[in-house]
Coordinates of C-alpha atoms and ligand atoms in Angstrom, one line a residue:
M1 CA 66.8 53.1 146.5
L2 CA 67.7 50.4 144.0
Q3 CA 69.0 47.0 144.8
I4 CA 69.8 44.6 142.0
K5 CA 70.6 41.1 143.0
D6 CA 72.0 38.4 140.7
L7 CA 69.9 39.6 137.8
V8 CA 69.8 37.3 134.8
A9 CA 67.8 38.5 131.8
E10 CA 67.5 37.5 128.1
V11 CA 66.5 39.2 124.9
A12 CA 65.2 37.2 121.9
G13 CA 66.2 34.0 123.7
K14 CA 69.8 35.1 124.3
Q15 CA 71.0 35.6 127.8
I16 CA 72.5 39.1 128.1
L17 CA 72.6 39.9 131.8
N18 CA 74.5 37.2 133.7
G19 CA 74.0 37.7 137.4
L20 CA 74.3 41.5 137.7
N21 CA 74.6 43.1 141.2
L22 CA 74.3 46.8 141.9
T23 CA 73.1 48.9 144.8
I24 CA 72.3 52.5 144.5
G25 CA 71.6 54.7 147.5
P26 CA 69.5 57.9 147.6
G27 CA 71.3 61.0 146.2
E28 CA 74.0 59.0 144.4
V29 CA 75.2 59.2 140.9
H30 CA 76.6 56.0 139.4
A31 CA 78.3 55.9 136.0
I32 CA 78.2 52.7 134.0
M33 CA 80.8 52.2 131.4
G34 CA 81.7 49.1 129.3
P35 CA 82.4 47.7 125.9
N36 CA 79.8 47.7 123.1
G37 CA 77.2 44.9 123.5
A38 CA 78.0 44.4 127.2
G39 CA 74.3 44.8 128.2
K40 CA 74.2 48.4 129.4
S41 CA 71.1 49.3 127.4
T42 CA 69.6 45.9 128.2
L43 CA 69.9 46.8 131.9
G44 CA 67.9 50.0 131.4
N45 CA 65.3 48.3 129.3
V46 CA 64.9 45.5 131.9
L47 CA 64.5 48.0 134.7
T48 CA 61.9 50.0 132.9
G49 CA 60.1 46.9 131.8
R50 CA 60.4 47.2 128.0
D51 CA 58.7 44.5 126.0
G52 CA 60.9 41.6 124.8
Y53 CA 63.3 41.8 127.8
D54 CA 62.7 38.8 130.0
V55 CA 64.0 38.4 133.5
T56 CA 64.9 34.7 134.1
S57 CA 66.2 35.1 137.7
G58 CA 67.3 37.5 140.3
Q59 CA 65.6 40.4 142.1
V60 CA 65.3 44.1 141.9
L61 CA 64.0 46.2 144.8
F62 CA 63.1 49.8 144.1
N63 CA 62.4 51.7 147.3
G64 CA 61.9 48.3 148.9
K65 CA 59.3 47.2 146.4
D66 CA 59.7 44.3 144.0
L67 CA 60.2 46.2 140.7
F68 CA 59.0 43.3 138.6
E69 CA 55.6 43.2 140.3
L70 CA 55.0 46.7 138.8
D71 CA 54.0 47.2 135.2
I72 CA 55.6 49.9 133.0
E73 CA 53.2 52.7 133.9
E74 CA 53.5 51.9 137.6
R75 CA 57.3 52.0 137.4
A76 CA 57.2 55.4 135.8
R77 CA 54.7 56.6 138.4
E78 CA 56.9 55.3 141.2
G79 CA 59.6 57.6 139.8
L80 CA 61.7 55.6 137.4
F81 CA 62.8 57.4 134.3
L82 CA 64.8 56.2 131.4
A83 CA 66.3 58.5 128.8
F84 CA 66.8 56.3 125.8
Q85 CA 69.9 56.0 123.7
Y86 CA 67.6 56.5 120.7
P87 CA 64.6 58.6 121.7
V88 CA 61.4 57.6 119.9
E89 CA 59.4 59.9 117.7
I90 CA 55.6 60.1 118.2
P91 CA 54.3 62.1 115.1
G92 CA 50.8 63.6 115.6
V93 CA 51.1 64.0 119.3
S94 CA 52.3 67.4 120.3
N95 CA 55.2 67.5 122.7
M96 CA 53.2 69.7 125.0
E97 CA 50.2 67.3 125.2
F98 CA 52.6 64.4 125.7
L99 CA 54.4 66.1 128.6
K100 CA 51.3 67.3 130.2
A101 CA 49.7 63.8 130.2
A102 CA 52.9 62.4 131.7
V103 CA 53.1 65.1 134.4
D104 CA 49.4 64.8 135.2
A105 CA 49.7 61.0 135.6
Q106 CA 52.6 61.6 137.9
R107 CA 50.8 64.2 140.0
K108 CA 47.7 62.1 140.3
H109 CA 49.8 59.2 141.7
R110 CA 51.3 61.6 144.2
G111 CA 47.9 62.8 145.3
L112 CA 48.1 66.2 143.6
E113 CA 45.6 67.9 141.3
E114 CA 46.0 68.2 137.6
M115 CA 47.8 71.4 136.5
S116 CA 45.8 73.9 134.5
S117 CA 46.9 74.2 130.9
F118 CA 47.9 77.7 131.6
D119 CA 50.2 76.8 134.5
F120 CA 51.6 73.9 132.7
M121 CA 52.4 76.0 129.7
K122 CA 54.2 78.5 131.9
L123 CA 56.2 75.8 133.6
A124 CA 57.1 74.0 130.3
R125 CA 58.3 77.3 128.9
E126 CA 60.5 78.0 131.9
V127 CA 62.1 74.6 131.7
S128 CA 62.5 74.7 127.9
Q129 CA 64.6 77.8 128.5
K130 CA 66.8 76.0 131.0
V131 CA 67.6 73.3 128.4
S132 CA 68.0 75.9 125.6
L133 CA 65.2 74.4 123.6
D134 CA 63.1 77.0 121.7
Q135 CA 59.4 77.1 122.7
S136 CA 58.4 76.1 119.2
F137 CA 59.5 72.5 120.1
L138 CA 56.6 72.3 122.6
K139 CA 54.1 72.5 119.7
R140 CA 55.8 70.0 117.4
G141 CA 55.2 66.3 117.4
V142 CA 57.2 64.4 120.1
N143 CA 60.7 64.3 118.8
E144 CA 59.4 64.5 115.2
G145 CA 62.2 65.7 113.0
F146 CA 64.2 66.8 116.0
S147 CA 68.0 66.6 115.5
G148 CA 70.0 64.2 117.8
G149 CA 70.9 67.1 120.1
E150 CA 67.3 68.4 120.2
K151 CA 66.0 65.0 121.2
K152 CA 68.4 64.7 124.1
R153 CA 67.5 68.2 125.3
N154 CA 63.9 67.2 125.0
E155 CA 64.6 64.2 127.2
I156 CA 66.2 66.4 129.8
L157 CA 63.2 68.7 129.6
Q158 CA 60.9 65.7 130.2
M159 CA 63.1 64.6 133.1
M160 CA 63.0 68.0 134.7
L161 CA 59.2 68.2 134.4
L162 CA 58.6 64.7 135.8
E163 CA 61.0 65.0 138.7
P164 CA 61.8 61.3 138.9
Q165 CA 63.5 59.5 141.8
L166 CA 65.8 57.4 139.7
C167 CA 67.0 58.7 136.4
I168 CA 68.7 56.4 133.9
L169 CA 70.5 58.2 131.2
D170 CA 71.6 55.8 128.4
E171 CA 74.4 57.4 126.3
T172 CA 72.7 60.7 126.5
D173 CA 76.0 62.2 125.5
S174 CA 76.5 60.3 122.3
G175 CA 76.6 62.5 119.3
L176 CA 76.2 65.7 121.3
D177 CA 78.2 68.9 120.6
I178 CA 79.9 70.5 123.5
D179 CA 77.0 73.0 124.1
A180 CA 74.4 70.3 124.2
L181 CA 76.6 68.2 126.4
Q182 CA 76.7 71.0 128.9
V183 CA 73.0 71.5 128.8
V184 CA 72.5 67.8 129.6
A185 CA 75.1 68.0 132.4
N186 CA 73.7 71.2 133.8
G187 CA 70.2 69.7 133.8
V188 CA 71.4 66.6 135.7
N189 CA 73.4 68.7 138.1
A190 CA 70.5 71.0 138.8
M191 CA 68.4 68.0 139.6
R192 CA 70.9 66.3 141.9
A193 CA 69.2 66.0 145.3
E194 CA 69.3 64.0 148.5
N195 CA 66.5 61.8 147.4
R196 CA 67.2 61.4 143.7
S197 CA 69.7 59.1 142.1
F198 CA 71.1 58.7 138.7
I199 CA 72.6 55.9 136.5
V200 CA 74.6 57.5 133.8
V201 CA 75.6 55.1 131.0
T202 CA 78.4 56.6 128.9
H203 CA 81.3 55.6 126.7
Y204 CA 83.3 58.7 127.4
Q205 CA 85.0 60.1 130.4
R206 CA 84.3 63.6 129.0
L207 CA 80.7 63.6 130.3
L208 CA 82.0 62.7 133.7
D209 CA 84.0 65.9 133.8
Y210 CA 80.7 67.7 134.0
I211 CA 78.6 65.2 135.8
V212 CA 80.9 64.0 138.6
P213 CA 79.8 60.5 139.6
D214 CA 80.1 59.1 143.1
Y215 CA 80.8 55.6 141.7
V216 CA 82.0 54.2 138.4
H217 CA 81.2 50.7 137.3
V218 CA 82.3 48.6 134.4
L219 CA 79.6 46.4 132.9
A220 CA 81.1 43.6 130.7
G221 CA 79.7 40.3 129.7
G222 CA 76.4 41.0 131.4
K223 CA 77.6 41.9 134.8
I224 CA 79.4 44.5 136.9
V225 CA 83.1 43.4 136.8
K226 CA 84.7 46.3 138.5
S227 CA 83.6 49.3 140.6
G228 CA 85.4 52.3 141.9
G229 CA 85.3 56.0 142.3
K230 CA 85.5 58.7 139.6
D231 CA 89.1 58.0 139.0
L232 CA 88.2 54.6 137.5
A233 CA 86.8 56.4 134.5
L234 CA 90.2 58.0 133.9
E235 CA 91.9 54.7 134.2
L236 CA 89.5 53.2 131.7
E237 CA 90.0 56.1 129.3
A238 CA 93.8 55.4 129.5
K239 CA 93.8 51.6 129.5
G240 CA 90.6 50.5 127.7
Y241 CA 88.7 47.4 128.8
G242 CA 91.1 44.7 127.8
W243 CA 92.9 44.5 131.2
L244 CA 89.6 43.5 132.8
E245 CA 89.2 40.4 130.6
G246 CA 90.2 38.1 133.4
E247 CA 87.4 39.5 135.6
V248 CA 84.9 39.0 132.8
A249 CA 85.8 35.3 132.4
Ligands
ADP1 P1 75.3 47.9 125.2 O1 74.2 48.9 125.5 O2 76.1 47.6 126.4 O3 76.1 48.3 124.0 P2 73.0 46.2 124.6 O4 72.4 46.0 126.0 O5 72.4 47.1 123.7 O6 74.6 46.5 124.8 O7 73.1 44.8 123.9 C1 73.6 43.6 124.5 C2 73.5 42.5 123.6 O8 72.1 42.2 123.4 C3 74.0 42.7 122.1 O9 74.6 41.6 121.7 C4 72.7 43.0 121.4 O10 72.8 42.7 120.0 C5 71.7 42.1 122.1 N1 70.3 42.7 122.0 C6 69.9 43.8 122.7 N2 68.6 44.0 122.3 C7 68.2 43.0 121.5 C8 67.0 42.7 120.7 N3 65.9 43.4 120.9 N4 67.1 41.6 119.9 C9 68.2 40.8 119.8 N5 69.3 41.1 120.5 C10 69.4 42.2 121.3
MG2 MG1 76.1 50.4 122.6
MG3 MG1 73.7 50.7 124.7

């Protein structure tokens, strides 16, 4: 589904990703852990095509297509979804309008008709319930004045409505209480499917008790320096990242 080869990228003239390699098959959940400033968020931003993140070399194939040939909207329509570490607020645009526009664009791309407002409202309410977000949040401005936990639930709501192929969750667990954490995990687990993959960036092994990954990777110094199964997360929790310094160098 995703093949990243020798990816080198820079932000504000500074090289952050230094030859990163990662392959993700359909249906797999990959956790990415690593020290602060390692380039984890940069990786998500580069993949989704955020402004200011420049690829200097390397290749990324998404379902066999050259990802960097697609603009941001095309990447989203092809099924790439990034839940930001810090979700943006869009005051003045209701959450419902925003979600419907996103879902309609997605449906159009898949050759489906627009949903009627009535049907969409019904669906959005059902999904809100699944993520324990009160319906009143659908009428408010996108993330406007939402608490940290509400923003994260809202992102999971968005993800569930869009049904993406590859979901990148960047520290979706940071600052969440245990109930919100479970909502996020349940949302992800409910969406796990043969043809859908996840990259879960997290600092804490705790989330991985709920979302059990197939693979765990350590990103340090702008590349993947170690990969393993779910037990690697436990080892990192116990030992930190210092013991991997040799591999970073
Ligand atoms: P992580 O998510 O692993 O903690 P990031 O990818 O956010 O790390 O950041 C990696 C490095 O890139 C950091 O040194 C950070 O300061 C730098 N960086 C990221 N985005 C920008 C930006 N927009 N402008 C300048 N530096 C940036
Ligand atoms: Mg960080
Ligand atoms: Mg980050």
